[in-house]
Coordinates of N, CA and C in Angstrom, one line a residue:
M281 N 14.2 3.9 14.2 CA 14.0 3.9 12.8 C 12.5 3.5 12.5
K282 N 11.8 4.2 11.6 CA 10.4 3.9 11.3 C 10.4 2.6 10.5
K283 N 9.3 1.8 10.7 CA 9.1 0.6 10.0 C 8.3 1.0 8.7
I284 N 8.7 0.4 7.6 CA 8.0 0.6 6.3 C 7.1 -0.6 6.0
S285 N 5.8 -0.4 5.9 CA 4.8 -1.5 5.7 C 4.0 -1.3 4.4
L286 N 3.8 -2.4 3.7 CA 2.9 -2.5 2.6 C 1.6 -3.0 3.1
F287 N 0.5 -2.3 2.9 CA -0.8 -2.8 3.4 C -1.7 -2.7 2.1
I288 N -2.1 -3.8 1.6 CA -2.8 -3.8 0.3 C -3.6 -5.1 0.1
A289 N -4.5 -5.1 -0.8 CA -5.3 -6.2 -1.2 C -5.0 -6.6 -2.6
M290 N -5.1 -8.0 -2.8 CA -4.8 -8.5 -4.2 C -5.8 -9.6 -4.5
S291 N -6.0 -9.8 -5.7 CA -6.9 -11.0 -6.2 C -6.1 -12.3 -5.9
L292 N -6.8 -13.4 -5.9 CA -6.1 -14.6 -5.7 C -5.0 -14.9 -6.7
D293 N -5.1 -14.3 -7.9 CA -4.1 -14.5 -8.9 C -3.1 -13.4 -8.9
G294 N -3.1 -12.5 -7.9 CA -2.0 -11.6 -7.7 C -2.1 -10.2 -8.3
Y295 N -3.3 -9.7 -8.6 CA -3.5 -8.4 -9.2 C -4.1 -7.5 -8.1
I296 N -3.7 -6.2 -8.2 CA -4.2 -5.2 -7.3 C -5.2 -4.3 -7.9
A297 N -5.4 -4.4 -9.2 CA -6.4 -3.7 -10.0 C -6.7 -4.5 -11.2
D298 N -7.9 -4.3 -11.8 CA -8.2 -5.1 -13.0 C -7.5 -4.4 -14.2
S299 N -7.8 -4.9 -15.4 CA -7.1 -4.4 -16.6 C -7.5 -2.9 -16.9
K300 N -8.5 -2.4 -16.3 CA -8.9 -1.0 -16.5 C -8.5 -0.1 -15.3
G301 N -7.8 -0.7 -14.4 CA -7.3 0.0 -13.2 C -8.3 0.1 -12.1
S302 N -9.5 -0.6 -12.2 CA -10.6 -0.5 -11.3 C -10.3 -1.5 -10.1
V303 N -10.8 -1.1 -8.9 CA -10.7 -1.9 -7.7 C -12.1 -2.2 -7.2
N304 N -13.1 -2.1 -8.0 CA -14.5 -2.3 -7.5 C -14.8 -3.8 -7.2
W305 N -13.8 -4.7 -7.4 CA -13.9 -6.1 -7.1 C -13.4 -6.4 -5.7
L306 N -13.0 -5.4 -5.0 CA -12.4 -5.6 -3.6 C -13.4 -5.8 -2.6
N307 N -14.0 -7.0 -2.5 CA -15.0 -7.3 -1.5 C -14.9 -8.8 -1.3
G308 N -15.6 -9.2 -0.2 CA -15.6 -10.7 0.2 C -16.6 -11.4 -0.6
Q309 N -16.8 -12.7 -0.2 CA -17.7 -13.5 -1.0 C -19.2 -13.3 -0.7
D310 N -19.5 -12.7 0.4 CA -20.9 -12.4 0.8 C -21.0 -11.0 1.2
N311 N -22.2 -10.6 1.6 CA -22.5 -9.2 2.1 C -22.2 -9.2 3.6
D312 N -21.6 -10.2 4.2 CA -21.3 -10.2 5.6 C -20.4 -9.1 6.0
D313 N -20.4 -8.7 7.3 CA -19.5 -7.7 7.8 C -18.1 -8.3 7.7
N314 N -17.2 -7.4 7.4 CA -15.8 -7.7 7.3 C -15.1 -7.3 8.6
V315 N -14.0 -7.9 8.9 CA -13.1 -7.5 10.1 C -12.4 -6.2 9.7
D316 N -12.4 -5.3 10.7 CA -11.7 -4.0 10.4 C -10.3 -4.1 10.8
V317 N -9.5 -4.6 9.8 CA -8.0 -4.7 10.1 C -7.3 -3.4 9.9
Y318 N -7.9 -2.5 9.1 CA -7.3 -1.2 8.8 C -7.1 -0.4 10.0
S319 N -8.1 -0.3 10.9 CA -8.1 0.5 12.1 C -6.9 0.1 13.0
D320 N -6.7 -1.2 13.2 CA -5.6 -1.7 14.0 C -4.3 -1.3 13.3
F321 N -4.2 -1.6 12.0 CA -3.0 -1.3 11.3 C -2.5 0.2 11.4
V322 N -3.5 1.1 11.1 CA -3.2 2.5 11.0 C -2.8 3.1 12.4
K323 N -3.1 2.5 13.5 CA -2.7 3.0 14.8 C -1.2 3.2 14.9
E324 N -0.5 2.4 14.2 CA 1.0 2.4 14.2 C 1.6 3.2 13.0
I325 N 0.8 4.0 12.3 CA 1.2 4.7 11.1 C 1.0 6.2 11.3
D326 N 1.9 7.0 10.8 CA 1.7 8.4 10.7 C 2.0 9.0 9.3
T327 N 2.5 8.2 8.4 CA 2.9 8.6 7.1 C 2.4 7.6 6.1
V328 N 1.9 8.1 5.0 CA 1.4 7.3 3.9 C 2.1 7.7 2.6
I329 N 2.6 6.8 1.8 CA 3.2 7.1 0.5 C 2.4 6.4 -0.5
M330 N 2.2 7.1 -1.6 CA 1.5 6.5 -2.8 C 2.0 7.2 -4.1
G331 N 1.7 6.5 -5.2 CA 2.0 7.1 -6.5 C 0.8 7.9 -6.9
W332 N 1.0 8.6 -8.1 CA 0.0 9.5 -8.6 C -1.3 8.8 -9.0
N333 N -1.2 7.6 -9.6 CA -2.4 6.9 -10.0 C -3.3 6.5 -8.8
T334 N -2.7 6.1 -7.7 CA -3.4 5.8 -6.5 C -4.1 7.0 -5.9
Y335 N -3.3 8.1 -5.8 CA -3.9 9.4 -5.3 C -5.0 9.8 -6.2
H336 N -4.9 9.8 -7.5 CA -5.9 10.2 -8.4 C -7.2 9.4 -8.3
Q337 N -7.0 8.1 -8.1 CA -8.2 7.2 -8.0 C -8.9 7.5 -6.7
I338 N -8.2 7.8 -5.6 CA -8.8 8.1 -4.3 C -9.6 9.4 -4.5
V339 N -9.0 10.5 -5.0 CA -9.7 11.8 -5.0 C -10.8 11.9 -6.1
T340 N -10.8 11.0 -7.1 CA -11.8 11.1 -8.2 C -12.9 10.0 -8.1
E341 N -12.5 8.8 -7.5 CA -13.5 7.7 -7.5 C -13.8 7.3 -6.1
L342 N -12.8 6.9 -5.3 CA -13.1 6.3 -4.0 C -13.6 7.2 -2.9
S343 N -13.0 8.4 -2.9 CA -13.5 9.4 -1.9 C -13.3 10.8 -2.4
P344 N -14.1 11.2 -3.4 CA -13.9 12.5 -4.0 C -14.3 13.7 -3.1
D345 N -15.1 13.5 -2.1 CA -15.6 14.6 -1.2 C -14.7 14.9 0.0
E346 N -13.9 13.9 0.4 CA -13.0 14.2 1.5 C -11.7 13.4 1.4
W347 N -10.7 14.0 2.0 CA -9.4 13.3 2.0 C -9.4 12.3 3.1
I348 N -9.4 11.0 2.8 CA -9.6 9.9 3.8 C -8.4 9.7 4.7
Y349 N -7.3 10.2 4.4 CA -6.1 10.0 5.2 C -5.7 11.3 5.9
D350 N -6.7 12.1 6.3 CA -6.4 13.4 6.9 C -5.6 13.3 8.2
D351 N -5.6 12.1 8.9 CA -4.8 12.0 10.2 C -3.4 11.6 9.9
L352 N -3.0 11.4 8.6 CA -1.7 11.0 8.3 C -1.0 12.0 7.4
T353 N 0.3 12.1 7.4 CA 1.0 12.9 6.4 C 1.2 12.1 5.2
T354 N 0.8 12.6 4.0 CA 0.8 11.9 2.8 C 1.8 12.4 1.9
Y355 N 2.6 11.5 1.2 CA 3.5 11.9 0.2 C 3.0 11.2 -1.1
V356 N 2.8 12.0 -2.2 CA 2.5 11.5 -3.5 C 3.7 11.6 -4.4
V357 N 4.2 10.5 -4.8 CA 5.4 10.4 -5.7 C 4.9 10.6 -7.1
T358 N 5.2 11.7 -7.8 CA 4.7 11.9 -9.1 C 5.6 12.8 -9.9
H359 N 5.5 12.7 -11.2 CA 6.2 13.7 -12.1 C 5.2 14.8 -12.5
N360 N 4.0 14.7 -12.0 CA 3.0 15.8 -12.3 C 3.1 16.8 -11.2
P361 N 3.7 18.0 -11.4 CA 3.8 19.0 -10.4 C 2.4 19.4 -9.9
Q362 N 2.2 19.5 -8.6 CA 1.0 19.9 -7.9 C 1.3 20.8 -6.7
A363 N 0.4 21.6 -6.3 CA 0.6 22.4 -5.1 C 0.4 21.5 -3.9
S364 N 1.3 21.5 -3.0 CA 1.2 20.7 -1.8 C 0.4 21.4 -0.7
S365 N -0.1 20.7 0.3 CA -0.8 21.3 1.4 C -0.1 20.8 2.7
D366 N -0.6 21.1 3.8 CA 0.0 20.7 5.1 C 0.0 19.2 5.2
K367 N -1.0 18.5 4.7 CA -1.2 17.1 4.9 C -0.8 16.3 3.6
V368 N -0.8 16.9 2.4 CA -0.5 16.1 1.2 C 0.6 16.8 0.5
H369 N 1.8 16.1 0.4 CA 3.0 16.6 -0.2 C 3.2 15.9 -1.5
F370 N 3.3 16.6 -2.6 CA 3.6 16.1 -3.9 C 5.1 16.2 -4.1
T371 N 5.7 15.1 -4.6 CA 7.2 15.2 -4.7 C 7.6 14.3 -6.0
N372 N 8.6 14.8 -6.6 CA 9.2 13.9 -7.7 C 10.5 13.3 -7.3
E373 N 10.7 13.4 -5.9 CA 12.0 12.8 -5.4 C 12.0 11.3 -5.6
N374 N 13.1 10.7 -5.8 CA 13.3 9.3 -5.9 C 12.7 8.6 -4.7
P375 N 11.7 7.7 -4.9 CA 11.0 7.1 -3.7 C 12.0 6.4 -2.7
I376 N 13.1 5.8 -3.2 CA 14.0 5.1 -2.3 C 14.7 6.2 -1.4
E377 N 15.1 7.3 -2.0 CA 15.8 8.4 -1.2 C 14.8 9.0 -0.3
L378 N 13.5 9.2 -0.7 CA 12.5 9.8 0.1 C 12.3 8.9 1.4
L379 N 12.1 7.6 1.1 CA 11.9 6.7 2.3 C 13.1 6.6 3.2
K380 N 14.3 6.6 2.7 CA 15.5 6.6 3.5 C 15.4 7.8 4.5
K381 N 15.1 9.0 3.9 CA 15.0 10.2 4.8 C 13.8 10.1 5.8
L382 N 12.6 9.7 5.3 CA 11.5 9.6 6.2 C 11.7 8.6 7.3
R383 N 12.3 7.5 7.0 CA 12.5 6.4 7.9 C 13.3 6.9 9.2
E384 N 14.2 7.9 9.0 CA 15.0 8.4 10.1 C 14.3 9.4 11.0
E385 N 13.2 9.9 10.6 CA 12.4 10.9 11.4 C 11.8 10.2 12.6
N386 N 11.5 11.0 13.6 CA 10.7 10.4 14.7 C 9.3 10.2 14.4
G387 N 8.7 9.3 15.0 CA 7.2 9.1 14.8 C 6.9 7.6 14.6
K388 N 5.7 7.4 14.1 CA 5.2 6.0 13.9 C 5.7 5.5 12.5
G389 N 5.1 4.5 12.0 CA 5.5 3.8 10.8 C 5.0 4.5 9.5
I390 N 5.5 3.9 8.4 CA 5.3 4.4 7.1 C 4.5 3.4 6.3
W391 N 3.4 3.8 5.7 CA 2.5 2.9 5.0 C 2.7 3.1 3.5
I392 N 3.1 2.0 2.7 CA 3.1 2.1 1.3 C 1.7 1.7 0.8
C393 N 1.0 2.6 0.3 CA -0.4 2.4 -0.1 C -0.6 1.9 -1.5
G394 N 0.3 2.3 -2.4 CA 0.2 1.9 -3.8 C 0.8 2.9 -4.6
G395 N 0.9 2.8 -5.9 CA 0.5 1.7 -6.7 C 1.7 0.8 -7.0
A396 N 1.4 0.0 -8.0 CA 2.3 -1.1 -8.4 C 3.7 -0.7 -8.7
N397 N 3.9 0.4 -9.5 CA 5.2 0.8 -9.9 C 6.0 1.2 -8.6
L398 N 5.4 2.0 -7.7 CA 6.1 2.3 -6.5 C 6.5 1.1 -5.6
I399 N 5.5 0.2 -5.5 CA 5.7 -1.0 -4.7 C 6.9 -1.8 -5.3
Q400 N 6.8 -2.0 -6.6 CA 7.9 -2.8 -7.2 C 9.2 -2.2 -7.1
Q401 N 9.4 -0.9 -7.1 CA 10.7 -0.3 -6.9 C 11.2 -0.6 -5.5
L402 N 10.3 -0.5 -4.5 CA 10.6 -0.7 -3.1 C 11.0 -2.2 -2.9
V403 N 10.2 -3.1 -3.5 CA 10.6 -4.5 -3.4 C 11.9 -4.8 -4.0
R404 N 12.2 -4.2 -5.1 CA 13.5 -4.5 -5.8 C 14.7 -4.0 -4.8
E405 N 14.4 -3.0 -4.1 CA 15.5 -2.4 -3.2 C 15.3 -3.0 -1.7
D406 N 14.4 -4.0 -1.6 CA 14.2 -4.6 -0.3 C 13.9 -3.6 0.8
M407 N 13.1 -2.6 0.6 CA 12.8 -1.5 1.5 C 11.6 -1.8 2.4
I408 N 10.8 -2.8 2.1 CA 9.6 -3.1 2.9 C 9.9 -4.0 4.0
D409 N 9.6 -3.6 5.2 CA 9.8 -4.4 6.4 C 8.7 -5.4 6.7
C410 N 7.5 -5.0 6.4 CA 6.3 -5.8 6.8 C 5.3 -5.8 5.6
Y411 N 4.8 -6.9 5.3 CA 3.8 -7.1 4.2 C 2.5 -7.5 4.8
Y412 N 1.5 -6.6 4.7 CA 0.1 -6.9 5.1 C -0.7 -7.1 3.8
I413 N -1.0 -8.3 3.4 CA -1.7 -8.6 2.1 C -3.0 -9.3 2.4
T414 N -4.1 -8.7 1.9 CA -5.4 -9.4 2.0 C -5.6 -10.0 0.6
V415 N -5.9 -11.3 0.6 CA -6.2 -12.0 -0.6 C -7.7 -12.0 -0.8
I416 N -8.2 -11.5 -1.9 CA -9.6 -11.4 -2.2 C -10.1 -12.6 -3.0
P417 N -11.2 -13.2 -2.7 CA -11.7 -14.4 -3.4 C -12.2 -14.1 -4.8
T418 N -11.3 -13.6 -5.6 CA -11.6 -13.3 -7.0 C -10.3 -13.6 -7.9
I419 N -10.6 -14.2 -9.0 CA -9.5 -14.4 -10.0 C -9.8 -13.4 -11.2
L420 N -8.9 -12.5 -11.4 CA -9.1 -11.4 -12.4 C -8.6 -11.9 -13.8
G421 N -7.6 -12.7 -13.8 CA -7.1 -13.1 -15.1 C -6.1 -12.2 -15.7
S422 N -6.3 -10.9 -15.5 CA -5.3 -9.9 -16.0 C -5.5 -8.6 -15.2
G423 N -4.6 -7.7 -15.4 CA -4.7 -6.4 -14.6 C -3.3 -5.9 -14.2
I424 N -3.3 -5.2 -13.1 CA -2.0 -4.7 -12.6 C -1.5 -5.6 -11.5
R425 N -0.4 -6.2 -11.8 CA 0.2 -7.2 -10.8 C 0.8 -6.5 -9.6
L426 N 0.7 -7.1 -8.5 CA 1.3 -6.6 -7.2 C 2.8 -6.8 -7.3
F427 N 3.3 -8.0 -7.7 CA 4.7 -8.3 -7.8 C 5.1 -8.6 -9.2
E428 N 6.2 -8.1 -9.7 CA 6.7 -8.4 -11.0 C 8.0 -9.3 -10.8
K429 N 8.6 -9.6 -11.9 CA 9.8 -10.4 -11.8 C 10.9 -9.6 -11.0
A430 N 11.6 -10.3 -10.1 CA 12.6 -9.7 -9.3 C 13.9 -10.3 -9.6
D431 N 15.0 -9.6 -9.3 CA 16.3 -10.2 -9.6 C 16.9 -10.8 -8.3
H432 N 16.2 -10.9 -7.2 CA 16.7 -11.5 -6.0 C 15.5 -12.0 -5.2
E433 N 15.8 -12.9 -4.3 CA 14.9 -13.5 -3.4 C 14.8 -12.7 -2.1
I434 N 13.5 -12.5 -1.6 CA 13.3 -11.9 -0.3 C 12.7 -12.9 0.6
K435 N 13.3 -13.3 1.7 CA 12.7 -14.3 2.6 C 11.9 -13.6 3.6
L436 N 10.7 -14.1 3.9 CA 9.8 -13.6 4.8 C 9.4 -14.6 5.9
R437 N 8.9 -14.0 7.0 CA 8.5 -14.8 8.2 C 7.0 -14.5 8.3
L438 N 6.2 -15.6 8.3 CA 4.7 -15.4 8.5 C 4.5 -15.1 10.0
L439 N 3.8 -13.9 10.2 CA 3.5 -13.5 11.6 C 2.1 -13.8 12.0
K440 N 1.1 -13.7 11.0 CA -0.3 -13.9 11.3 C -1.1 -14.2 10.1
T441 N -2.1 -15.0 10.2 CA -3.2 -15.1 9.2 C -4.5 -15.0 9.9
Q442 N -5.5 -14.5 9.1 CA -6.9 -14.6 9.6 C -7.7 -14.6 8.3
S443 N -8.9 -15.3 8.4 CA -9.8 -15.4 7.3 C -11.2 -14.9 7.8
Y444 N -11.9 -14.2 6.9 CA -13.2 -13.7 7.1 C -13.9 -13.4 5.8
N445 N -15.1 -13.8 5.6 CA -15.9 -13.5 4.4 C -15.2 -13.9 3.2
G446 N -14.5 -15.0 3.2 CA -13.8 -15.5 2.0 C -12.4 -14.9 1.8
M447 N -12.1 -13.9 2.5 CA -10.8 -13.1 2.4 C -9.8 -13.7 3.4
T448 N -8.5 -13.6 3.0 CA -7.5 -14.1 4.0 C -6.4 -13.0 4.1
D449 N -6.2 -12.6 5.3 CA -5.1 -11.6 5.6 C -3.8 -12.4 5.9
L450 N -2.7 -12.0 5.2 CA -1.4 -12.6 5.4 C -0.5 -11.5 5.9
I451 N 0.2 -11.7 7.0 CA 1.1 -10.7 7.5 C 2.5 -11.3 7.6
Y452 N 3.4 -10.7 6.9 CA 4.8 -11.2 6.8 C 5.8 -10.1 7.2
A453 N 6.9 -10.5 7.8 CA 8.0 -9.6 8.1 C 9.2 -10.1 7.4
K454 N 10.1 -9.3 7.1 CA 11.4 -9.7 6.6 C 12.1 -10.6 7.6
R455 N 12.8 -11.6 7.1 CA 13.6 -12.5 8.0 C 15.0 -11.8 8.1

């Protein structure tokens, strides 16, 4: 069964985007080189899931000239019908049902890339096996929260921490 992982960054006060939806604050405290945790993470991933807002931000702001996840199969959960390609599949399927189906396929792991609505649905259903969260040394004060109120507790086990350039990576697995 494929492992479902959340790999995301958040501000110290728990936001994944500012109040305008921007992520231009996602950097360390200095201009120092950062540790490349993404390359190690993605070695165990073959599928990426994201919501429409995350997809739209990638193709219009973050990487408008090339699809940066070309080595992965991407599913965009959206109510906006779009033409799918070999690598990017647009679907209005319930994300819980989609992940249950994808989890049973052969291959590597599944990365939940964003956004908040998708993540919060998966947290409510306790679908995430591993949480890779980078805490950025910024307090935004408002914006889009990573976690909202939940109706149940999810116990986690800390697997690893590392700090660099003022940022801290926290890696947790479900207990």
